Amino acid sequence: MFSSSSQPSGAATAAVPSPCISVCRIDPATGWCEGCYRTIDEIAHWGVLDDGEKLGVWAELKRRRAETR
């Protein structure tokens, strides 16, 4: 479902998928989930975000992943 660039595939034609990979632990140093890199607020609000907001979260996740490498 995801491309190698960690972006949702088919985002223009389908609902934006959740980045959750079922590794749900918040890193106390960053405040990000160790699996998907979302904050607890992003996780909690995912279901009510519109597709544009979800794509914005995906962009932020890409930045966070790059920051941790």
Coordinates of N, CA, C and O in Angstrom, one line a residue:
M1 N 0.8 -1.2 0.0 CA 0.0 0.0 0.0 C 0.8 1.3 0.0 O 0.4 2.3 -0.5
F2 N 2.1 1.2 0.5 CA 2.9 2.4 0.6 C 4.1 2.2 -0.4 O 4.6 1.1 -0.6
S3 N 4.5 3.3 -0.9 CA 5.7 3.3 -1.8 C 6.9 3.3 -1.0 O 6.9 3.6 0.2
S4 N 8.1 3.1 -1.6 CA 9.3 3.2 -0.9 C 9.7 4.6 -0.3 O 10.5 4.7 0.5
S5 N 9.0 5.6 -0.8 CA 9.2 6.9 -0.3 C 8.4 7.2 0.9 O 8.4 8.4 1.4
S6 N 7.7 6.3 1.5 CA 6.9 6.4 2.7 C 5.8 7.4 2.5 O 5.4 8.1 3.4
Q7 N 5.3 7.5 1.3 CA 4.1 8.3 1.0 C 3.0 7.4 0.7 O 3.2 6.3 0.2
P8 N 1.7 7.8 1.0 CA 0.6 7.0 0.7 C 0.5 6.8 -0.8 O 0.6 7.8 -1.5
S9 N 0.2 5.6 -1.2 CA 0.0 5.4 -2.7 C -1.4 5.5 -3.0 O -2.3 5.2 -2.2
G10 N -1.7 6.0 -4.2 CA -3.1 6.2 -4.6 C -3.8 7.3 -3.8 O -5.1 7.3 -3.8
A11 N -3.1 8.2 -3.2 CA -3.8 9.2 -2.4 C -4.8 10.1 -3.2 O -5.8 10.5 -2.6
A12 N -4.5 10.2 -4.5 CA -5.4 11.1 -5.3 C -6.8 10.4 -5.6 O -7.8 11.0 -5.8
T13 N -6.8 9.1 -5.5 CA -8.0 8.3 -5.9 C -8.7 7.6 -4.7 O -9.8 7.1 -4.9
A14 N -8.0 7.5 -3.6 CA -8.6 6.8 -2.5 C -8.4 7.6 -1.2 O -7.6 8.6 -1.2
A15 N -9.1 7.2 -0.2 CA -8.9 7.9 1.1 C -7.4 7.7 1.6 O -6.8 6.8 1.2
V16 N -6.9 8.7 2.3 CA -5.5 8.7 2.7 C -5.4 7.7 3.8 O -6.1 7.7 4.8
P17 N -4.5 6.7 3.6 CA -4.4 5.6 4.6 C -3.6 6.1 5.9 O -2.9 7.1 5.9
S18 N -3.9 5.4 7.0 CA -3.2 5.7 8.2 C -1.8 5.2 8.1 O -1.5 4.2 7.5
P19 N -0.8 6.0 8.7 CA 0.6 5.5 8.7 C 0.9 4.5 9.8 O 2.0 4.0 9.9
C20 N -0.1 4.1 10.6 CA 0.1 3.2 11.7 C 0.7 1.8 11.1 O 0.1 1.3 10.2
I21 N 1.7 1.3 11.8 CA 2.3 0.0 11.5 C 2.2 -0.9 12.7 O 2.9 -1.9 12.8
S22 N 1.3 -0.6 13.6 CA 1.1 -1.4 14.8 C 2.3 -1.6 15.7 O 2.5 -2.6 16.4
V23 N 3.2 -0.5 15.8 CA 4.3 -0.4 16.7 C 4.0 0.8 17.5 O 4.4 1.9 17.1
C24 N 3.2 0.7 18.5 CA 2.6 1.9 19.2 C 3.3 2.2 20.5 O 2.9 1.7 21.6
R25 N 4.4 2.9 20.5 CA 5.1 3.3 21.7 C 5.5 4.8 21.4 O 6.2 5.1 20.4
I26 N 5.2 5.7 22.4 CA 5.6 7.1 22.3 C 7.0 7.2 22.8 O 7.3 6.9 24.0
D27 N 7.9 7.8 22.1 CA 9.3 8.0 22.5 C 9.2 9.3 23.4 O 8.8 10.4 22.9
P28 N 9.6 9.2 24.7 CA 9.5 10.3 25.6 C 10.4 11.5 25.2 O 10.1 12.6 25.5
A29 N 11.5 11.2 24.5 CA 12.4 12.3 24.0 C 11.8 13.1 22.9 O 12.0 14.4 22.9
T30 N 11.1 12.5 22.0 CA 10.6 13.2 20.8 C 9.1 13.5 20.9 O 8.6 14.4 20.3
G31 N 8.4 12.7 21.6 CA 6.9 12.7 21.7 C 6.3 12.1 20.5 O 5.1 12.2 20.2
W32 N 7.1 11.4 19.7 CA 6.6 10.7 18.5 C 6.4 9.2 18.7 O 7.2 8.6 19.4
C33 N 5.5 8.6 18.0 CA 5.3 7.2 18.0 C 6.6 6.6 17.4 O 7.0 7.0 16.3
E34 N 7.1 5.5 18.0 CA 8.3 4.9 17.4 C 8.0 4.1 16.1 O 8.9 3.9 15.3
G35 N 6.7 3.8 15.9 CA 6.3 3.1 14.7 C 6.0 4.0 13.5 O 6.5 3.9 12.4
C36 N 5.1 5.0 13.7 CA 4.7 5.8 12.6 C 5.1 7.3 12.7 O 4.8 8.0 11.8
Y37 N 5.8 7.7 13.8 CA 6.3 9.0 13.9 C 5.3 10.1 14.2 O 5.6 11.3 14.1
R38 N 4.0 9.7 14.4 CA 3.0 10.7 14.8 C 3.1 11.1 16.2 O 3.5 10.3 17.1
T39 N 2.6 12.3 16.6 CA 2.4 12.6 18.0 C 1.1 12.0 18.5 O 0.2 11.6 17.7
I40 N 0.9 12.0 19.8 CA -0.3 11.4 20.3 C -1.5 12.2 19.8 O -2.6 11.6 19.6
D41 N -1.4 13.5 19.7 CA -2.5 14.3 19.2 C -2.9 13.9 17.7 O -4.0 13.9 17.3
E42 N -1.8 13.7 16.9 CA -2.1 13.3 15.5 C -2.7 12.0 15.4 O -3.6 11.8 14.6
I43 N -2.3 11.1 16.3 CA -2.9 9.7 16.4 C -4.4 9.9 16.8 O -5.3 9.3 16.1
A44 N -4.6 10.6 17.8 CA -6.0 10.7 18.4 C -7.0 11.4 17.4 O -8.1 11.1 17.4
H45 N -6.5 12.4 16.6 CA -7.3 13.1 15.7 C -7.4 12.6 14.3 O -8.1 13.1 13.5
W46 N -6.6 11.5 14.0 CA -6.5 11.0 12.6 C -7.9 10.8 12.0 O -8.2 11.2 10.8
G47 N -8.8 10.2 12.7 CA -10.1 9.9 12.2 C -11.0 11.0 11.8 O -12.0 10.9 11.1
V48 N -10.7 12.2 12.3 CA -11.5 13.4 12.0 C -10.8 14.4 11.1 O -11.4 15.4 10.7
L49 N -9.6 14.1 10.7 CA -8.9 15.0 9.8 C -9.4 14.7 8.4 O -9.7 13.6 8.0
D50 N -9.4 15.8 7.6 CA -9.8 15.6 6.2 C -8.6 15.2 5.4 O -7.4 15.1 5.9
D51 N -8.7 14.8 4.2 CA -7.6 14.2 3.4 C -6.5 15.2 3.3 O -5.3 14.8 3.3
G52 N -6.7 16.5 3.1 CA -5.7 17.4 3.0 C -4.8 17.5 4.3 O -3.6 17.6 4.2
E53 N -5.5 17.5 5.4 CA -4.8 17.5 6.7 C -4.0 16.2 6.9 O -2.9 16.3 7.4
K54 N -4.6 15.1 6.5 CA -3.8 13.8 6.6 C -2.6 13.8 5.7 O -1.5 13.4 6.1
L55 N -2.7 14.4 4.5 CA -1.5 14.5 3.6 C -0.5 15.4 4.3 O 0.7 15.2 4.1
G56 N -0.9 16.5 5.0 CA 0.0 17.3 5.7 C 0.7 16.6 6.8 O 1.9 16.8 7.0
V57 N 0.0 15.7 7.5 CA 0.7 14.9 8.5 C 1.7 14.0 7.8 O 2.8 13.8 8.3
W58 N 1.3 13.3 6.7 CA 2.3 12.5 6.0 C 3.6 13.2 5.6 O 4.7 12.7 5.8
A59 N 3.4 14.5 5.2 CA 4.6 15.3 4.8 C 5.5 15.5 6.1 O 6.7 15.4 6.0
E60 N 4.8 15.8 7.2 CA 5.6 16.0 8.4 C 6.3 14.7 8.9 O 7.4 14.7 9.3
L61 N 5.6 13.6 8.7 CA 6.2 12.3 9.0 C 7.5 12.0 8.2 O 8.5 11.5 8.8
K62 N 7.5 12.4 7.0 CA 8.6 12.2 6.1 C 9.8 13.1 6.6 O 10.9 12.6 6.7
R63 N 9.5 14.3 7.0 CA 10.5 15.2 7.6 C 11.1 14.6 8.9 O 12.3 14.6 9.1
R64 N 10.2 14.1 9.8 CA 10.6 13.5 11.0 C 11.5 12.3 10.8 O 12.5 12.1 11.5
R65 N 11.2 11.4 9.9 CA 12.0 10.2 9.6 C 13.4 10.7 9.2 O 14.4 10.1 9.6
A66 N 13.4 11.6 8.3 CA 14.7 12.1 7.8 C 15.6 12.7 8.9 O 16.8 12.6 9.0
E67 N 14.9 13.4 9.8 CA 15.6 14.0 11.0 C 16.2 13.0 11.9 O 17.2 13.3 12.5
T68 N 15.6 11.8 12.0 CA 16.1 10.8 12.9 C 17.2 9.9 12.3 O 17.7 9.1 13.0
R69 N 17.5 10.1 11.1 CA 18.5 9.2 10.4 C 19.8 9.9 10.4 O 20.1 11.0 10.5

